[in-house]
MMTF fields as JSON, N, C-alpha, C and O atoms, coordinates in Angstrom:
{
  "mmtfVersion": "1.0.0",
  "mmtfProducer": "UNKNOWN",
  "numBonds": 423,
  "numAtoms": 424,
  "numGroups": 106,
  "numChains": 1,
  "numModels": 1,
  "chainsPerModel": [1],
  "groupsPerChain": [106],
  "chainIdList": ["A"],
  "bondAtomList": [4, 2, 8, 6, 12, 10, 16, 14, 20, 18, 24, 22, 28, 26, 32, 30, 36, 34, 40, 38, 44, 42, 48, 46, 52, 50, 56, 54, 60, 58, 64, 62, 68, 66, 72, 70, 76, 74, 80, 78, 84, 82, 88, 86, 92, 90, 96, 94, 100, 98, 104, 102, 108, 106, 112, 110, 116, 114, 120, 118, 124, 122, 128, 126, 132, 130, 136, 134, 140, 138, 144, 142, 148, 146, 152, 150, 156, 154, 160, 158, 164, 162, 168, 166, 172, 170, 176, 174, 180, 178, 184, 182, 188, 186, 192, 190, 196, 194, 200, 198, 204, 202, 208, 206, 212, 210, 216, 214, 220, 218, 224, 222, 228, 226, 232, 230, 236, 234, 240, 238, 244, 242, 248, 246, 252, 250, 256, 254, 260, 258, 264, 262, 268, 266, 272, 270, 276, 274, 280, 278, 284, 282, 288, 286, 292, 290, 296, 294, 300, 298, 304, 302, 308, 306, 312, 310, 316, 314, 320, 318, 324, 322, 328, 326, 332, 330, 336, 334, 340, 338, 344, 342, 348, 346, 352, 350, 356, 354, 360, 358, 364, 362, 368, 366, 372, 370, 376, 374, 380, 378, 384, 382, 388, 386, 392, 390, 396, 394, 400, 398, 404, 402, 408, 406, 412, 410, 416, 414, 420, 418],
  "bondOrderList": [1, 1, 1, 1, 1, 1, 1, 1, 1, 1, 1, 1, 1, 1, 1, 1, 1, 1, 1, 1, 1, 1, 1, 1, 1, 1, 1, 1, 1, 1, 1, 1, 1, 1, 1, 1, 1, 1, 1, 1, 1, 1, 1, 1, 1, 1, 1, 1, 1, 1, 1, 1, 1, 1, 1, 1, 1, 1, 1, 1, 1, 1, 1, 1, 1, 1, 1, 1, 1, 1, 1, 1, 1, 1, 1, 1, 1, 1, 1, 1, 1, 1, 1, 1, 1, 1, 1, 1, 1, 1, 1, 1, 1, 1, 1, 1, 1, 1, 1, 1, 1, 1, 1, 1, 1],
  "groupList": [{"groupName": "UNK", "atomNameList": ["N", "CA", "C", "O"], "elementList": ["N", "C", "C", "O"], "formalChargeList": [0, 0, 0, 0], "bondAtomList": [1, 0, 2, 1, 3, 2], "bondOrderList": [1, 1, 2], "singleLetterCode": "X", "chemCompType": "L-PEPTIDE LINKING"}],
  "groupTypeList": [0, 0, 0, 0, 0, 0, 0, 0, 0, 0, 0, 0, 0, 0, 0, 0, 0, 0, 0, 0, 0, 0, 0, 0, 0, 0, 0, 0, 0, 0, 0, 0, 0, 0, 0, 0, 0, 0, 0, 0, 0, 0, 0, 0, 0, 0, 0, 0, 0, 0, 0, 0, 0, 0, 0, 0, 0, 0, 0, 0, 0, 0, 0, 0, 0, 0, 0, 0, 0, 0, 0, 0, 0, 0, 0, 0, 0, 0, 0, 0, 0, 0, 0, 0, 0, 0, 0, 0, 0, 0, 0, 0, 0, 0, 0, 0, 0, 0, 0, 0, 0, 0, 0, 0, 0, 0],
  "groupIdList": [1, 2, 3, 4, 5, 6, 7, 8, 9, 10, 11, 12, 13, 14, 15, 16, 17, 18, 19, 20, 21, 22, 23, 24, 25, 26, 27, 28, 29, 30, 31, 32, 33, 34, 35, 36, 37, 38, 39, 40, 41, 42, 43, 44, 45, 46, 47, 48, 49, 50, 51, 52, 53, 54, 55, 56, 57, 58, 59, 60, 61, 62, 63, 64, 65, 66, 67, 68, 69, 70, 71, 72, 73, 74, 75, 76, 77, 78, 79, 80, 81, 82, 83, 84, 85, 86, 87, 88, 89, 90, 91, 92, 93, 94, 95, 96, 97, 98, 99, 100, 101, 102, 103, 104, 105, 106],
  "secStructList": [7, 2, 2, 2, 2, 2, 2, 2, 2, 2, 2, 2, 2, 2, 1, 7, 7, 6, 6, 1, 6, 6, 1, 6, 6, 7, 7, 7, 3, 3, 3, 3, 3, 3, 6, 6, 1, 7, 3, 3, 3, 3, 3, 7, 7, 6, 6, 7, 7, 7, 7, 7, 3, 3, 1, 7, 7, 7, 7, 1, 3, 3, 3, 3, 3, 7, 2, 2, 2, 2, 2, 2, 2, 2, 6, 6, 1, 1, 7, 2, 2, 2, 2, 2, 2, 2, 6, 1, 3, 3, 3, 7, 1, 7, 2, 2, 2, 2, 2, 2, 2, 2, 2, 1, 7, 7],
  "xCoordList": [16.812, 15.842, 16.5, 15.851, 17.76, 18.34, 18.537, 17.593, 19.323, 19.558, 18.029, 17.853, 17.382, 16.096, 15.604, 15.328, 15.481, 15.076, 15.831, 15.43, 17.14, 18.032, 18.179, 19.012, 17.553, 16.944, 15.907, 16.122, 15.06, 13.895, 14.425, 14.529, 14.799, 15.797, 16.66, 16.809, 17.153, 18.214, 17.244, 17.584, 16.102, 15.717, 14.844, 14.703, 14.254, 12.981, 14.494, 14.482, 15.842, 16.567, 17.046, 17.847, 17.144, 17.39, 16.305, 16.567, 15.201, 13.828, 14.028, 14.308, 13.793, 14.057, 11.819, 10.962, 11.945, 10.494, 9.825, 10.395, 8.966, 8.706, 7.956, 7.752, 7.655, 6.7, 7.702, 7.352, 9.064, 9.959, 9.943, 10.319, 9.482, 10.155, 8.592, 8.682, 7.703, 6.767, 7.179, 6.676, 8.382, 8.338, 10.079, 10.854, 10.165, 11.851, 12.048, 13.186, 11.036, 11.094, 10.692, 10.947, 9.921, 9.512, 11.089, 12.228, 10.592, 11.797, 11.037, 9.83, 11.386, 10.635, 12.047, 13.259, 11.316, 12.083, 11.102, 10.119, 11.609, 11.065, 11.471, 12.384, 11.197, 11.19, 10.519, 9.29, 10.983, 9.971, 10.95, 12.103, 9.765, 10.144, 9.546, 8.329, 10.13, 9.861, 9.878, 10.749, 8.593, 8.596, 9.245, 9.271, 9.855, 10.43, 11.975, 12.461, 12.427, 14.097, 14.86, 15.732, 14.328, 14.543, 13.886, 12.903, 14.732, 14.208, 15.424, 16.55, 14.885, 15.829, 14.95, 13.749, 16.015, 15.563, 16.313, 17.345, 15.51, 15.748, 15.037, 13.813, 16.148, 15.226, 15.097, 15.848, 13.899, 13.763, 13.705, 12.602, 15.194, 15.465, 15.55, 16.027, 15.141, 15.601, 15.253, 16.134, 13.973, 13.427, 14.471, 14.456, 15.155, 16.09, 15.71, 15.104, 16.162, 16.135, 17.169, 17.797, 17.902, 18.989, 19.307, 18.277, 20.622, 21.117, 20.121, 19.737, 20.029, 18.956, 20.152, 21.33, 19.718, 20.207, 19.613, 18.485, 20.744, 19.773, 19.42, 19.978, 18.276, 17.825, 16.422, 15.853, 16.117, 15.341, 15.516, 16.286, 14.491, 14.138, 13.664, 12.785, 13.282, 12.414, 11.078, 10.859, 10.327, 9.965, 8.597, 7.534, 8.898, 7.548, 6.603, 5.376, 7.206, 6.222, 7.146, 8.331, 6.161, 5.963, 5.684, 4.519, 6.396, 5.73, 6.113, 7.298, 5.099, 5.464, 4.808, 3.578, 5.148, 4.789, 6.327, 7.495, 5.525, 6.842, 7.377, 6.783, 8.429, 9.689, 8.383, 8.174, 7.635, 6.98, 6.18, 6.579, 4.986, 4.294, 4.889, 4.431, 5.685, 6.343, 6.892, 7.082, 7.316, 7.895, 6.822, 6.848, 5.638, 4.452, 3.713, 3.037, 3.943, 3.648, 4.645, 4.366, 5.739, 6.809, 6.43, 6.363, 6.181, 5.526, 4.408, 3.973, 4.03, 2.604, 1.52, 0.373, 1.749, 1.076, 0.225, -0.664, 0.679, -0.088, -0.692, -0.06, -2.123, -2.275, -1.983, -2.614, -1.029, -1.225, -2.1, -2.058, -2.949, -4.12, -5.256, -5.885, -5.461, -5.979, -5.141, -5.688, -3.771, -2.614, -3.009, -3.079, -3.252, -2.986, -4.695, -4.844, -5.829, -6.986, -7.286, -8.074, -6.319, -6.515, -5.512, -5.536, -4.55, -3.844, -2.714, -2.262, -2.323, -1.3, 0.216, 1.216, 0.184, 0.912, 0.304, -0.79, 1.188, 0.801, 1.476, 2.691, 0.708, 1.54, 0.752, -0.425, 1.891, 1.631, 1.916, 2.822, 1.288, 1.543, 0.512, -0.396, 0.51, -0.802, -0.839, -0.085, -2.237, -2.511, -1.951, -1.911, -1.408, -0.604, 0.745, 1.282, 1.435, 2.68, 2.019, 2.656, 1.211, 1.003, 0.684, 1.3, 0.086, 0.12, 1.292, 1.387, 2.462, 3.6, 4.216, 4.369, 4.432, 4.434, 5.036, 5.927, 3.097, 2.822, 3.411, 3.57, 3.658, 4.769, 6.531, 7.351, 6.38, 7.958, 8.37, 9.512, 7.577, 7.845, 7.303, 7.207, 6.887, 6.622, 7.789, 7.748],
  "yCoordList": [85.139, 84.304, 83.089, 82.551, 82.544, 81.323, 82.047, 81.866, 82.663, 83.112, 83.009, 82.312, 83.445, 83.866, 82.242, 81.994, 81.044, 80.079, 79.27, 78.14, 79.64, 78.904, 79.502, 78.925, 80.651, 81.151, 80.199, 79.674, 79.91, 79.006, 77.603, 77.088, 77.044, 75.375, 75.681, 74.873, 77.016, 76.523, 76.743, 76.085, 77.471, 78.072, 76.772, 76.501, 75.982, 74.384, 73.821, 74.107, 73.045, 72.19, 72.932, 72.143, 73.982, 74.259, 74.03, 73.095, 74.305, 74.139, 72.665, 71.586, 72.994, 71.555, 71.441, 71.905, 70.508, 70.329, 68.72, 67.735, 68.502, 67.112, 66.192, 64.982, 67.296, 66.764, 66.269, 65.804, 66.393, 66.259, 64.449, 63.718, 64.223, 62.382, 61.956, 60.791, 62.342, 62.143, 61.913, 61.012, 62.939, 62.96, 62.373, 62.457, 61.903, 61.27, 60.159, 59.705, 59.645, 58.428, 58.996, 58.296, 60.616, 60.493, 61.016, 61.165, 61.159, 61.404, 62.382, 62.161, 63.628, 64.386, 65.2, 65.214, 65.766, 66.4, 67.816, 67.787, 68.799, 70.186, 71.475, 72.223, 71.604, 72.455, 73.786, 73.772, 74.665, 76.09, 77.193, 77.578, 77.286, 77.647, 79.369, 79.486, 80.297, 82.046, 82.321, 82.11, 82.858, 83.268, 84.259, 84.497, 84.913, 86.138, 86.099, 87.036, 84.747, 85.405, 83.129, 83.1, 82.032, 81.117, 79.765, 79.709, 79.032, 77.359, 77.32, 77.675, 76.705, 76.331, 74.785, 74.535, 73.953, 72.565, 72.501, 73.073, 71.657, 70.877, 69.882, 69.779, 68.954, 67.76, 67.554, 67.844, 66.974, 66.371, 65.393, 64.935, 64.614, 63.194, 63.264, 64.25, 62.348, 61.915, 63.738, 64.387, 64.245, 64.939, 66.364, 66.755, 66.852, 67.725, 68.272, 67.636, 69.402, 69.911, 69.892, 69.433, 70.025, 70.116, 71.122, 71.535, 72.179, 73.1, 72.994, 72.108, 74.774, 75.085, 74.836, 75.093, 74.311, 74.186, 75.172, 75.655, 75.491, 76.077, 74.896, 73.865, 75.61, 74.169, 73.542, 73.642, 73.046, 72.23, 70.811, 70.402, 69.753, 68.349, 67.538, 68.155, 66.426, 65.789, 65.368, 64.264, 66.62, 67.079, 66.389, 66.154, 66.125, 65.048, 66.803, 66.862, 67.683, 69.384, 69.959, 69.672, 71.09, 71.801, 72.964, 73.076, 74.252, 75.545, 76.646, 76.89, 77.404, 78.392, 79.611, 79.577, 80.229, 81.632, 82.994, 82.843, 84.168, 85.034, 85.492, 85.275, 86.065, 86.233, 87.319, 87.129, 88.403, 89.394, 88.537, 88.421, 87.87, 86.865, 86.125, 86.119, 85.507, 84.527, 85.375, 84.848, 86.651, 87.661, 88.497, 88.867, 88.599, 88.449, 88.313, 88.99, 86.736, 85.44, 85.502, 85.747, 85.225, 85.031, 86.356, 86.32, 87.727, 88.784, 89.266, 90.221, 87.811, 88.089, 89.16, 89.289, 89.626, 90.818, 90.076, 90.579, 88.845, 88.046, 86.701, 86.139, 86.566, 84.988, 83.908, 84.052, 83.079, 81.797, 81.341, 81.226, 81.09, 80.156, 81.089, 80.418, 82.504, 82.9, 83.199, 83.171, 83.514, 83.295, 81.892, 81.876, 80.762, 79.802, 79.499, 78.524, 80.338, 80.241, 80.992, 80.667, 82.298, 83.298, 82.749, 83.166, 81.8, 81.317, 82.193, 82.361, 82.635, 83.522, 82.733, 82.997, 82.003, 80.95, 79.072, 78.628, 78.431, 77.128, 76.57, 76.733, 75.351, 73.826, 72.521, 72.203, 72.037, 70.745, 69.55, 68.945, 68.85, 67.743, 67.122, 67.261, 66.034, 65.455, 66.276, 67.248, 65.891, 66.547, 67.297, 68.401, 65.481, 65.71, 66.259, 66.524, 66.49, 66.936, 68.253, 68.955, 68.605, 70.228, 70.441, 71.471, 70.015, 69.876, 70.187, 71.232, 69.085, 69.045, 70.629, 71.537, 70.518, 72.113, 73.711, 74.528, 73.25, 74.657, 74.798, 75.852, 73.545, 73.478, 73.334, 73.253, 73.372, 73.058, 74.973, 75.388, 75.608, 77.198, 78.256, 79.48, 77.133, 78.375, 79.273, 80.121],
  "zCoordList": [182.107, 182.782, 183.428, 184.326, 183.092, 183.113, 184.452, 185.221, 184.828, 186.848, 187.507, 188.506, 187.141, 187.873, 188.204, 189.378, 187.102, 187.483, 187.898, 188.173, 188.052, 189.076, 190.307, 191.007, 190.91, 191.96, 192.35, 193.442, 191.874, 192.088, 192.522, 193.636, 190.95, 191.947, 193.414, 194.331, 193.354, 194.631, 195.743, 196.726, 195.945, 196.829, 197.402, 198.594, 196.195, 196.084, 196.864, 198.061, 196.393, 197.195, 198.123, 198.624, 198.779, 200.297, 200.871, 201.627, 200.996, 201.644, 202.352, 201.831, 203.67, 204.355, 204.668, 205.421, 203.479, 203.221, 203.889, 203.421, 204.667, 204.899, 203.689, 203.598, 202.836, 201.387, 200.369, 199.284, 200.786, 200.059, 199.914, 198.997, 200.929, 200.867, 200.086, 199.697, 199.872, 198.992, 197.667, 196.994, 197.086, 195.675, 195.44, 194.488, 196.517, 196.443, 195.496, 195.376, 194.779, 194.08, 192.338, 191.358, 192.233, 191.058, 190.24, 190.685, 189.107, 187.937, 187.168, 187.27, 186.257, 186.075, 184.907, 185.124, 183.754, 183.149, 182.649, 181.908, 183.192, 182.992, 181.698, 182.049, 181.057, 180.02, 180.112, 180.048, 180.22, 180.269, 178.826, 178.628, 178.228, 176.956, 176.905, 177.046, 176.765, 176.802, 175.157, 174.314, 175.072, 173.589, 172.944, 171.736, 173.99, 173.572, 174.66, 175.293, 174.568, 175.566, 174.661, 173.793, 175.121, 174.873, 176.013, 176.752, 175.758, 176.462, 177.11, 176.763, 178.357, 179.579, 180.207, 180.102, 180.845, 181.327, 182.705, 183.057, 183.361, 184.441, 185.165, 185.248, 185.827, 185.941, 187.645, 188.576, 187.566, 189.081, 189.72, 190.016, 190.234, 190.509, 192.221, 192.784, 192.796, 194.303, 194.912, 195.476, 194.673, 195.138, 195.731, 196.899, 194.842, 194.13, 192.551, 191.689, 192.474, 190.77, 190.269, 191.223, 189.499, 188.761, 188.184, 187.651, 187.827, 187.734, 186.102, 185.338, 186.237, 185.026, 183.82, 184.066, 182.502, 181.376, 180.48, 180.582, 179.337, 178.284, 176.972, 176.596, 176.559, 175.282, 175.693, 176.78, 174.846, 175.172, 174.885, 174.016, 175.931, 175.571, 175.719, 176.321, 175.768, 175.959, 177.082, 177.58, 177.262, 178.479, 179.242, 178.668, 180.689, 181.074, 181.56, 181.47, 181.901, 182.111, 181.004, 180.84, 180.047, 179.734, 179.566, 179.185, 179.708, 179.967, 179.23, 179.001, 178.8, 177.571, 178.008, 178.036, 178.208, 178.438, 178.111, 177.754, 178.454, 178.138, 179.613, 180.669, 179.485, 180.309, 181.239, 182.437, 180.439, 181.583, 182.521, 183.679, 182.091, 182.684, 183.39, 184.533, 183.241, 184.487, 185.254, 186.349, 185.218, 186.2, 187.219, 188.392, 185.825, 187.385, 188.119, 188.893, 187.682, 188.551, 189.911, 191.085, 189.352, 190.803, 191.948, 193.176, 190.794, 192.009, 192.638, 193.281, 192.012, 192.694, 191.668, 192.095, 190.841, 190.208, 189.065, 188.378, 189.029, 187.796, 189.078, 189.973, 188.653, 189.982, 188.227, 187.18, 188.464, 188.132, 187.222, 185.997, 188.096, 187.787, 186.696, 185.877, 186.725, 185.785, 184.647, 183.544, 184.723, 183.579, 182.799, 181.571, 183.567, 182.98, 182.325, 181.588, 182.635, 182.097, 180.796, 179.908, 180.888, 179.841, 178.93, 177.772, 179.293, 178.151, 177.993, 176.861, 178.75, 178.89, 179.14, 178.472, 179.93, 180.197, 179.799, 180.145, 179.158, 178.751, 179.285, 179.172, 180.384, 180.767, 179.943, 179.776, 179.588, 178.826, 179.39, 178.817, 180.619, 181.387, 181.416, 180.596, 182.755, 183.379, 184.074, 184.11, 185.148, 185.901, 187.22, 187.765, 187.414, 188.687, 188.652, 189.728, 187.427, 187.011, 187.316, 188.102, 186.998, 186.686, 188.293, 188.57, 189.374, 190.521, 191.246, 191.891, 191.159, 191.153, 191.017, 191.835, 189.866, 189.228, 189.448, 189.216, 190.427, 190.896, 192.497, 193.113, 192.93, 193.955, 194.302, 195.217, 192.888, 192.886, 192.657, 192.857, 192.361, 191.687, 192.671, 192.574, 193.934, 195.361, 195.593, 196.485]
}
């Protein structure tokens, strides 16, 4: 899983995004925890992610789900937003983090 979500960071900092200078000031520490593979981190400074880590820590988002579910989410075969109603997937933030989020993992 650790490649797959460093597919995601590199793909979020190549994106020549204009929404980017919006979030150039926040600070953000990400945790996504797989119940069935482990915990991986990364952080989001000066509107960039940071190379995925394994571990966990001290996290401002939260996310727990398993390795299938987040796989299909990214393919489209799972929507999101009812994953995240049926409880299939858990984010543990504010609001707007979880906002954030769901845009940083387009």
């Amino acid at each position: 899983m650790k490649e797959i979500l460093q597919e995601l960071v590199d793909k979020f900092n190549a994106k020549d995004d204009p929404r980017k200078e919006k979030i150039k000031d926040l600070r953000r520490t990400i945790v996504i925890r797989f119940t069935d593979d482990g915990t991986y981190n990364f952080k989001l400074e000066d509107a960039k992610l940071s190379d995925v880590e394994e571990g966990e820590i001290q996290a401002d988002i939260l996310v727990e789900t398993t390795t299938q579910i987040f796989k299909d989410i990214l393919d489209k075969k799972e929507d999101a937003l009812t994953a995240y109603l049926t409880k299939k997937i858990k984010i543990k933030a504010k609001l707007m983090d979880k906002l954030l989020l769901s845009d940083l993992l387009k």
